[in-house]
Coordinates of C-alpha atoms in Angstrom, one line a residue:
M1 CA -18.9 12.9 10.9
S2 CA -20.8 10.3 12.7
D3 CA -19.8 9.1 16.1
E4 CA -19.0 5.7 14.8
L5 CA -16.7 6.8 12.1
A6 CA -15.0 9.3 14.5
E7 CA -14.4 6.5 16.9
Q8 CA -12.9 4.4 14.5
F9 CA -10.4 7.2 13.5
R10 CA -9.6 7.7 17.2
A11 CA -9.1 4.1 17.8
S12 CA -6.6 3.7 14.9
H13 CA -4.7 7.0 15.8
Q14 CA -4.4 5.6 19.5
V15 CA -2.9 2.2 18.0
L16 CA -0.3 4.1 15.9
V17 CA 0.6 6.4 18.9
A18 CA 1.1 3.3 21.1
A19 CA 3.2 1.7 18.3
R20 CA 5.5 4.8 18.0
D21 CA 6.0 5.1 21.7
R22 CA 7.0 1.3 21.9
L23 CA 9.3 1.5 18.9
Q24 CA 10.9 4.6 20.0
A25 CA 11.6 3.2 23.4
A26 CA 13.5 0.3 21.8
V27 CA 15.5 2.9 19.7
D28 CA 16.4 4.9 22.7
A29 CA 17.4 1.5 24.6
G30 CA 19.6 0.5 21.6
T31 CA 17.7 -2.7 21.2
A32 CA 15.7 -1.8 18.0
T33 CA 16.2 -4.0 15.0
N34 CA 16.6 -2.3 11.5
D35 CA 13.2 -3.4 10.7
Q36 CA 11.9 -1.7 14.0
R37 CA 13.5 1.5 13.0
T38 CA 12.0 1.4 9.6
R39 CA 8.6 0.8 11.0
L40 CA 8.9 3.7 13.6
D41 CA 9.6 5.9 10.7
T42 CA 6.5 4.6 8.9
V43 CA 4.4 4.9 11.9
K44 CA 5.6 8.6 12.6
E45 CA 4.7 9.4 8.9
L46 CA 1.3 7.8 9.2
L47 CA 0.6 10.2 12.2
T48 CA 1.7 13.4 10.2
P49 CA -1.0 15.2 8.2
V50 CA -0.3 15.4 4.4
K51 CA 0.1 18.6 2.4
T52 CA -1.7 17.8 -1.1
T53 CA -3.8 19.8 -3.5
A54 CA -7.5 19.6 -4.1
V55 CA -10.0 21.1 -6.8
D56 CA -12.8 23.1 -5.3
A57 CA -16.3 23.4 -6.8
D58 CA -15.2 26.3 -8.9
G59 CA -12.3 24.3 -10.4
N60 CA -9.6 26.1 -8.5
V61 CA -6.7 24.1 -7.4
T62 CA -5.7 24.7 -3.8
E63 CA -3.2 23.4 -1.4
V64 CA -4.8 21.8 1.7
E65 CA -3.5 19.9 4.6
R66 CA -5.1 16.3 4.8
P67 CA -5.2 14.7 8.2
R68 CA -4.6 11.0 8.3
Q69 CA -7.9 9.0 8.8
F70 CA -7.6 5.3 9.3
L71 CA -10.6 3.0 9.7
K72 CA -8.1 0.2 10.6
V73 CA -4.4 -0.1 11.1
D74 CA -2.3 -2.9 12.2
P75 CA 1.6 -1.9 12.7
E76 CA 2.6 -5.5 13.4
G77 CA 4.5 -7.8 10.9
Q78 CA 3.8 -6.8 7.4
G79 CA 1.2 -4.4 8.5
R80 CA -2.2 -3.4 7.3
A81 CA -4.1 -0.2 7.1
V82 CA -7.4 1.1 5.7
E83 CA -7.0 4.9 5.2
V84 CA -9.8 7.3 4.1
L85 CA -8.9 10.4 1.9
G86 CA -11.7 13.0 1.9
D87 CA -15.3 13.0 3.6
L88 CA -16.5 9.6 3.3
Q89 CA -20.0 10.5 4.5
Q90 CA -20.5 13.5 2.2
A91 CA -18.9 12.2 -0.9
Q92 CA -21.2 11.2 -4.0
H93 CA -18.5 9.0 -5.3
V94 CA -16.2 6.7 -3.4
A95 CA -13.3 4.9 -4.9
V96 CA -11.7 1.8 -3.0
L97 CA -8.0 1.2 -4.1
V98 CA -6.7 -2.2 -3.9
P99 CA -2.9 -2.4 -4.2
G100 CA -0.8 -5.4 -5.5
T101 CA 2.4 -7.1 -4.9
G102 CA 5.3 -5.6 -3.0
N103 CA 3.1 -3.4 -0.7
S104 CA 3.0 -3.2 3.1
L105 CA 2.4 -0.7 5.8
D106 CA 5.8 0.7 4.8
T107 CA 4.3 1.7 1.4
A108 CA 1.2 3.1 2.6
R109 CA 2.3 6.8 2.1
G110 CA 3.0 6.1 -1.6
L111 CA -0.4 4.3 -1.9
A112 CA -2.1 7.4 -0.3
D113 CA -0.4 9.6 -2.8
R114 CA -1.8 7.4 -5.5
G115 CA -5.3 7.8 -3.8
D116 CA -4.8 11.6 -3.7
L117 CA -4.3 11.5 -7.5
V118 CA -7.4 9.4 -8.2
R119 CA -9.2 11.7 -5.9
A120 CA -8.0 14.9 -7.5
E121 CA -8.8 13.4 -11.1
A122 CA -12.3 12.4 -10.3
G123 CA -13.1 15.7 -8.9
P124 CA -15.1 17.4 -6.0
G125 CA -17.5 15.2 -4.1
T126 CA -15.1 12.0 -4.3
A127 CA -13.5 10.2 -1.3
V128 CA -11.0 7.5 -1.6
V129 CA -10.5 4.6 0.5
V130 CA -7.0 2.8 0.3
W131 CA -7.6 -0.6 1.3
L132 CA -4.4 -2.4 2.5
D133 CA -6.1 -5.2 4.6
Y134 CA -4.5 -8.3 3.2
D135 CA -1.1 -9.8 3.4
C136 CA 0.2 -8.7 -0.2
P137 CA 2.6 -11.0 -2.0
Q138 CA 6.2 -9.7 -1.6
N139 CA 7.8 -11.2 -4.4
V140 CA 7.2 -12.8 -7.9
L141 CA 7.0 -16.5 -6.5
E142 CA 4.7 -15.3 -3.9
A143 CA 2.7 -13.4 -6.5
A144 CA 2.6 -16.6 -8.8
R145 CA 0.2 -18.0 -6.3
L146 CA -3.5 -17.2 -5.5
E147 CA -3.3 -17.9 -1.7
A148 CA -3.3 -14.2 -0.7
A149 CA -6.1 -13.4 -3.1
I150 CA -8.2 -16.2 -2.0
E151 CA -7.7 -15.1 1.8
G152 CA -8.0 -11.5 1.2
G153 CA -10.9 -11.5 -1.3
P154 CA -13.7 -12.4 1.2
R155 CA -12.2 -9.8 3.4
L156 CA -12.6 -7.0 0.8
A157 CA -16.2 -8.3 0.3
E158 CA -17.0 -7.9 4.0
F159 CA -15.5 -4.2 4.1
L160 CA -17.4 -3.1 0.9
G161 CA -20.5 -4.4 2.7
E162 CA -19.6 -2.4 5.8
L163 CA -18.8 0.5 3.5
D164 CA -22.6 0.7 2.7
D165 CA -23.2 1.9 6.3
L166 CA -20.4 4.5 6.4
K167 CA -21.0 6.3 3.2
A168 CA -23.9 8.3 1.9
D169 CA -26.9 6.2 0.9
D170 CA -26.9 7.5 -2.8
A171 CA -23.0 7.4 -3.3
D172 CA -21.7 5.0 -5.8
V173 CA -18.7 2.8 -5.3
T174 CA -15.9 2.0 -7.6
V175 CA -13.2 -0.6 -7.0
V176 CA -9.8 0.4 -8.5
A177 CA -7.4 -2.6 -8.3
H178 CA -3.9 -2.9 -9.7
S179 CA -1.9 -5.8 -10.7
Y180 CA -2.3 -8.7 -7.9
G181 CA -4.9 -6.4 -6.3
T182 CA -7.0 -7.5 -9.4
D183 CA -7.1 -11.0 -8.0
V184 CA -8.1 -10.0 -4.7
A185 CA -11.0 -7.9 -6.1
A186 CA -12.1 -10.9 -8.3
Q187 CA -12.3 -13.1 -5.3
A188 CA -14.2 -10.5 -3.6
L189 CA -16.7 -10.4 -6.3
L190 CA -17.1 -14.2 -6.4
A191 CA -17.9 -13.9 -2.5
G192 CA -20.9 -11.5 -3.2
A193 CA -19.5 -8.0 -3.4
R194 CA -21.6 -5.6 -5.5
P195 CA -19.7 -2.3 -6.4
D196 CA -21.2 -0.1 -8.9
R197 CA -18.0 -0.4 -11.2
V198 CA -14.7 -2.1 -11.1
V199 CA -11.5 -0.8 -12.6
M200 CA -8.7 -3.3 -13.2
T201 CA -5.2 -2.1 -14.4
G202 CA -2.3 -4.3 -15.3
S203 CA -3.8 -7.5 -14.3
P204 CA -2.0 -10.9 -14.5
G205 CA -5.3 -12.7 -15.1
L206 CA -8.1 -13.8 -12.5
A207 CA -8.3 -17.5 -12.8
K208 CA -7.6 -20.2 -15.5
D209 CA -11.4 -20.5 -16.2
I210 CA -12.5 -16.9 -15.9
D211 CA -12.7 -15.7 -19.6
E212 CA -15.3 -12.6 -19.2
A213 CA -16.8 -10.5 -16.6
A214 CA -20.0 -12.6 -16.4
D215 CA -17.9 -15.3 -15.1
F216 CA -17.4 -13.8 -11.7
M217 CA -19.3 -10.6 -11.5
H218 CA -23.0 -9.4 -10.7
P219 CA -24.6 -8.4 -13.9
E220 CA -25.1 -4.8 -12.5
T221 CA -21.6 -4.2 -12.0
R222 CA -19.6 -3.1 -15.0
L223 CA -15.9 -3.8 -15.6
Y224 CA -13.3 -1.4 -17.0
T225 CA -9.7 -2.5 -17.8
E226 CA -6.4 -1.0 -18.7
R227 CA -3.5 -2.5 -20.2
A228 CA -0.5 -0.3 -20.9
P229 CA 1.9 -1.1 -23.9
G230 CA 4.8 -3.2 -22.5
D231 CA 3.0 -4.3 -19.4
Y232 CA 4.9 -7.6 -18.9
V233 CA 2.5 -8.6 -16.1
S234 CA -0.5 -8.5 -18.2
Y235 CA 1.2 -10.2 -21.1
T236 CA 2.0 -13.3 -18.9
E237 CA -1.5 -14.0 -18.1
W238 CA 0.0 -16.1 -15.2
H239 CA -3.4 -16.7 -13.4
G240 CA -5.5 -16.7 -16.5
T241 CA -6.9 -14.7 -19.4
D242 CA -6.1 -10.8 -19.3
P243 CA -9.4 -9.0 -18.3
A244 CA -8.4 -6.3 -20.9
T245 CA -9.4 -8.9 -23.6
F246 CA -12.8 -9.8 -22.0
P247 CA -15.5 -9.4 -24.5
D248 CA -18.0 -7.8 -21.8
A249 CA -15.3 -5.3 -20.2
V250 CA -14.7 -1.7 -21.5
R251 CA -11.2 -1.6 -22.3
M252 CA -9.9 2.1 -21.7
A253 CA -6.8 3.9 -23.6
T254 CA -3.9 4.4 -21.6
S255 CA -2.5 7.1 -24.0
D256 CA -4.2 10.1 -25.5
P257 CA -5.9 9.0 -28.8
S258 CA -5.3 12.4 -30.5
G259 CA -1.4 11.5 -30.1
N260 CA -0.5 14.7 -28.0
D261 CA 0.2 12.9 -24.9
A262 CA 2.2 14.8 -22.5
A263 CA 2.5 11.9 -20.0
P264 CA 2.4 8.5 -22.2
V265 CA 2.0 5.6 -20.0
Q266 CA 4.0 2.4 -20.7
W267 CA 4.9 -0.8 -18.6
H268 CA 3.4 -2.0 -15.4
D269 CA 3.5 0.9 -12.8
E270 CA 2.3 4.1 -14.7
Y271 CA -1.4 3.6 -14.7
Y272 CA -1.7 6.4 -12.2
R273 CA 0.9 8.9 -13.8
L274 CA -0.5 12.5 -13.4
N275 CA -1.7 14.1 -16.6
S276 CA -2.0 10.7 -18.5
E277 CA -5.0 9.5 -20.2
A278 CA -4.8 6.3 -17.9
L279 CA -5.5 8.4 -15.1
R280 CA -8.0 10.6 -16.7
N281 CA -10.1 7.6 -17.6
I282 CA -9.8 6.1 -14.0
G283 CA -11.2 9.5 -12.8
R284 CA -13.9 9.4 -15.5
V285 CA -15.1 5.8 -14.1
V286 CA -14.9 6.9 -10.4
R287 CA -17.3 10.1 -11.1
G288 CA -19.4 8.2 -13.5
D289 CA -18.7 10.1 -16.5
L290 CA -18.7 7.2 -18.7
T291 CA -19.4 8.8 -22.0
S292 CA -16.2 10.5 -21.9
I293 CA -14.0 7.4 -21.6
T294 CA -11.8 6.6 -24.6
T295 CA -11.0 3.0 -25.5
T296 CA -8.4 1.2 -27.5
K297 CA -8.2 -2.5 -29.0
T298 CA -4.6 -2.6 -29.6
S299 CA -3.2 -6.2 -29.3
R300 CA -0.1 -7.6 -27.5
A301 CA 1.8 -7.8 -30.8
E302 CA 1.0 -4.3 -31.7
E303 CA 2.1 -3.1 -28.4
T304 CA 5.3 -4.8 -28.3
K305 CA 6.4 -4.5 -32.0
L306 CA 10.3 -4.2 -32.5
V307 CA 12.4 -3.7 -35.5
L308 CA 11.5 -5.9 -38.7
G309 CA 7.9 -6.5 -37.3
T310 CA 8.9 -8.9 -34.6
S311 CA 7.1 -8.6 -31.0
W312 CA 8.2 -9.8 -27.8
G313 CA 4.7 -9.7 -26.0
D314 CA 3.4 -13.0 -27.7
P315 CA 6.6 -14.9 -27.0
L316 CA 6.6 -13.9 -23.3
N317 CA 3.0 -15.1 -23.2
R318 CA 3.8 -18.6 -24.6
V319 CA 6.8 -19.0 -22.4
V320 CA 4.9 -18.1 -19.1
R321 CA 2.0 -20.3 -20.2
L322 CA 4.4 -23.4 -20.7
A323 CA 6.0 -22.6 -17.3
S324 CA 2.6 -22.2 -15.4
A325 CA 1.6 -25.4 -16.8
G326 CA 4.2 -27.3 -14.6
V327 CA 3.3 -25.5 -11.6
A328 CA 0.8 -27.2 -9.4
A329 CA -2.3 -25.2 -9.3
L330 CA -4.2 -24.0 -6.4
T331 CA -8.0 -24.6 -6.2
K332 CA -9.4 -21.8 -8.6
P333 CA -12.8 -21.0 -9.5
S334 CA -14.0 -22.8 -12.6
R335 CA -16.7 -21.2 -14.8
A336 CA -19.2 -23.5 -13.1
S337 CA -18.1 -22.5 -9.6
A338 CA -18.1 -19.0 -10.5
S339 CA -21.6 -19.1 -11.6
A340 CA -22.5 -21.2 -8.4
A341 CA -21.1 -18.7 -6.2
Q342 CA -22.9 -15.9 -8.0
I343 CA -26.2 -17.6 -7.8
A344 CA -25.6 -18.2 -4.0
A345 CA -24.5 -14.4 -3.5
N346 CA -27.7 -13.4 -5.4
R347 CA -30.0 -15.3 -3.0
A348 CA -27.9 -14.1 0.1
N349 CA -28.1 -10.6 -0.9
G350 CA -31.7 -10.2 -2.0
A351 CA -32.3 -11.8 -5.5
D352 CA -36.0 -10.5 -5.2
R353 CA -34.6 -7.0 -5.5
I354 CA -32.8 -7.9 -8.6
S355 CA -35.9 -9.6 -10.1
R356 CA -38.0 -6.2 -9.5
S357 CA -35.3 -4.2 -11.0
E358 CA -35.3 -6.4 -14.2
G359 CA -39.0 -6.3 -14.3
R360 CA -38.9 -2.5 -14.4
R361 CA -36.4 -2.9 -17.4
R362 CA -38.7 -5.3 -19.2

């Protein structure tokens, strides 16, 4: 481990220790609020190594104790954290998880568990970074607006740039974003981020004028999406067109195409379910096993068909679109502004390198 990385881990550990001692003193003095007591439990948990399973190079599943490694942590307010699972400097594949609505420092353990599932599915040589460095919306009303994404996206783009100096030079990077996290990821891409691949699950749409990956992504970054049957968040398309319908995205299956699915995925929060096709496909993208991905083209109507052939997915979409038409929109990137942002990003990040690679392809 490099001195720089070790120092970041040590500094974050010290922040947590100081927070634990301060909160414990308030509890001992009888002055702690309920929120402070909850945060104390959270901080203590973040200081405790996690017992989990790992797959070795021979395919054997073993139980291991994983230390908590934070590149950054802020225990104040809603709280923020950037946690590393695995050996970031030795990994050949790095996944960056971007969570959505309802998350805070108090849900960091659950997010880390999700990261462990992705890491195990992707296999040996994978590290996962759980990126919780923005103020997640805490309810539906907050999630209906893009303010948090607009604020958090550039920060994610900056982190992805810093990640290049922390990981192995030849390691690839996949951003795995869920729900409102897909909006944050989209803003990061508009700000010039260039991961190798992006996975978006359960997205409410990215912006009113983004209808394809080419509207907001660098041409060398590939988009993979998942929409599970019954995912009401995706059906609303509250922020824009569902990325699962983009013509230049790969829409991955969330259920085993053979029909022998031991862990069927439905609704909004099951994409990372153990032994599911949804999680298997995410793992395939992270490790670059792209030819093994299974795909689907089911429609909202097919996914939500009820008795007598009726469907609730399309009516929900129409109702939400009517409702959102009456909501004052924030400044959202149009196709023109997205293109302009991409051109600027290309210039800032070395368009000459792109030209050389395109020349080789020609």
